[in-house]
Short mmCIF file of C-alpha atoms and ligand atoms in Angstrom, two decimals:
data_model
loop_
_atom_site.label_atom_id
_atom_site.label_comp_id
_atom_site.label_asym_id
_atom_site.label_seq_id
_atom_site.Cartn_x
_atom_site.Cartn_y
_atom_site.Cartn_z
CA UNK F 3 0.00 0.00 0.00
CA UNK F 4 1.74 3.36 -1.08
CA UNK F 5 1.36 6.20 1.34
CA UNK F 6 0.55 9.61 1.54
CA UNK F 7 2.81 12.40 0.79
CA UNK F 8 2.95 14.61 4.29
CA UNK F 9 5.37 17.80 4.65
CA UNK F 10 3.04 18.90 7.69
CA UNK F 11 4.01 18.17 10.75
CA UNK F 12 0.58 17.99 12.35
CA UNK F 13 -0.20 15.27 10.67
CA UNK F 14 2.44 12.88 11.70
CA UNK F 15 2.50 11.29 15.02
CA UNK F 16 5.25 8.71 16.67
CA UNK F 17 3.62 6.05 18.76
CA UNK F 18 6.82 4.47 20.88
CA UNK F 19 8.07 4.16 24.05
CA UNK F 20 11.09 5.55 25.36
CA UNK F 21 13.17 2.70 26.31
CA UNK F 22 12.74 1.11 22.97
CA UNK F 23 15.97 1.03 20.97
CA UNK F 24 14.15 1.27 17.75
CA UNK F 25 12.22 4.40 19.08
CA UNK F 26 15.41 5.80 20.17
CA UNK F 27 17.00 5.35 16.51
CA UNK F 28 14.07 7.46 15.16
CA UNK F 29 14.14 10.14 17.67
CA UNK F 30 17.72 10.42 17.10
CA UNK F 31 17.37 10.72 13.37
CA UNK F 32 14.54 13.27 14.18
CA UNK F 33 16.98 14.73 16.50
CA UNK F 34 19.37 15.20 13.85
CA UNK F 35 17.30 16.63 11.51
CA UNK F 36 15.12 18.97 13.09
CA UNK F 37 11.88 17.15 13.07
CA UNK F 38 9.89 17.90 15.54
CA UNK F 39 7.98 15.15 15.50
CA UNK F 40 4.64 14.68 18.31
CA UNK F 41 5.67 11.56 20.68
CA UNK F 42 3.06 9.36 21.84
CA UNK F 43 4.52 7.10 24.58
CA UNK F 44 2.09 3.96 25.01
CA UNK F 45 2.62 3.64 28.42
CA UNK F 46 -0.50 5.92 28.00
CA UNK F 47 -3.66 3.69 27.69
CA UNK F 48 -5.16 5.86 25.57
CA UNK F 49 -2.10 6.14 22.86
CA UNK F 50 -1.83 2.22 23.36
CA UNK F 51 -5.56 1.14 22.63
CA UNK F 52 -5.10 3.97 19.41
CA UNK F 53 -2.56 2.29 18.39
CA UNK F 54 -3.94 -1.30 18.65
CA UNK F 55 -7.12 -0.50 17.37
CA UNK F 56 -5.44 2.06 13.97
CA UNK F 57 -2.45 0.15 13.61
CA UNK F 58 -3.51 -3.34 14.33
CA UNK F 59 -0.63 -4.50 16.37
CA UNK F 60 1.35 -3.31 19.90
CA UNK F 61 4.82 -2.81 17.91
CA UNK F 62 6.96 0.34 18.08
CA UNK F 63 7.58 2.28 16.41
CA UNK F 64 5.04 3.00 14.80
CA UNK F 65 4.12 6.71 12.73
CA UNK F 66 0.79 7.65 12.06
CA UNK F 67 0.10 9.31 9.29
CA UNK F 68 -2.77 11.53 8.39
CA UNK F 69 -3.78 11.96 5.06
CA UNK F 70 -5.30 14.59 2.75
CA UNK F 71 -9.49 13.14 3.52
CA UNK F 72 -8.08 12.23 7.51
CA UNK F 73 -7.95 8.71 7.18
CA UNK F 74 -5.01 7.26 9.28
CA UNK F 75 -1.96 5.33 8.05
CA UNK F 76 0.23 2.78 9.99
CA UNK F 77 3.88 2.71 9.15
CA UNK F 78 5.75 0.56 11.78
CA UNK F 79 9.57 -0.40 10.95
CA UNK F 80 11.68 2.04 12.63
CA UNK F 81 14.04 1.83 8.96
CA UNK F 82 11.28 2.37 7.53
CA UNK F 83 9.86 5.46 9.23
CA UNK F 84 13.54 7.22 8.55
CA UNK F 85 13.30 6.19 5.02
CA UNK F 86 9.82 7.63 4.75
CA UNK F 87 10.44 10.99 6.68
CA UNK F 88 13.38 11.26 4.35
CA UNK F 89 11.75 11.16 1.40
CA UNK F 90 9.10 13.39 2.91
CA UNK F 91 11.13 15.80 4.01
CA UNK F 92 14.12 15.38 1.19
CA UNK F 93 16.81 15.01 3.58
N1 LIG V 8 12.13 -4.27 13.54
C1 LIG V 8 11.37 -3.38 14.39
C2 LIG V 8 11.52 -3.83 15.83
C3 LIG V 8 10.55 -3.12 16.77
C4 LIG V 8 10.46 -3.81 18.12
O1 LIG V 8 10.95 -4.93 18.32
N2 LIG V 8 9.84 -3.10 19.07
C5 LIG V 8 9.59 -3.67 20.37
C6 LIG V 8 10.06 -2.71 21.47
S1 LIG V 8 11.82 -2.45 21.44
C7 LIG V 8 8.12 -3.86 20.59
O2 LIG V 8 7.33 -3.08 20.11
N3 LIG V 8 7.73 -4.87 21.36
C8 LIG V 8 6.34 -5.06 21.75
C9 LIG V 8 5.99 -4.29 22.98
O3 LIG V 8 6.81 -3.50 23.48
O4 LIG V 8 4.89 -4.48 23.45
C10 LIG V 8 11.82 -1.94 14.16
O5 LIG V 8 12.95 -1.73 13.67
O6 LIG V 8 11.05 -1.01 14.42
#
């Protein structure tokens, strides 16, 4: 499934945890280049059940992406969320 082109920030958001290695290696890329990014730890129950429920599986990583009509996209793959802000952002 291809996904939607996003340069706004307000429609991204990064469901992890903070003590996952794999969340750390896309906050540091974020780090790096200036993306501010909006964190959603899942220790919250209400970021974990939206991310069950939109998503489909506990795994993080995982970036949500908003599209154009507001339907919700599930990226998960921490590789694959840096390749995919890249190209986004053309870093
Ligand atoms: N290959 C995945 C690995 C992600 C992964 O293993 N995440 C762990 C946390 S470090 C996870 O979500 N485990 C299930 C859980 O924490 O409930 C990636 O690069 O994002």
């Amino acid at each position: 499934m291809s996904l939607p082109a996003v340069s706004d920030l307000n429609r991204l958001s990064l469901y992890m945890r903070p003590s996952c290695p794999y969340c750390v290696r896309v906050a540091d890329f974020c780090g790096q280049a200036e993306i501010a990014l909006e964190n959603r730890n899942i220790a919250e129950g209400i970021h974990l059940e939206a991310l069950m429920t939109g998503g489909g599986k506990r795994q993080v990583p995982c970036l949500q992406i908003i599209d154009d009509q507001g339907q919700s996209h599930w990226l998960y793959e921490s590789l694959d969320i840096i390749g995919y802000l890249k190209q986004q952002f053309a870093i």
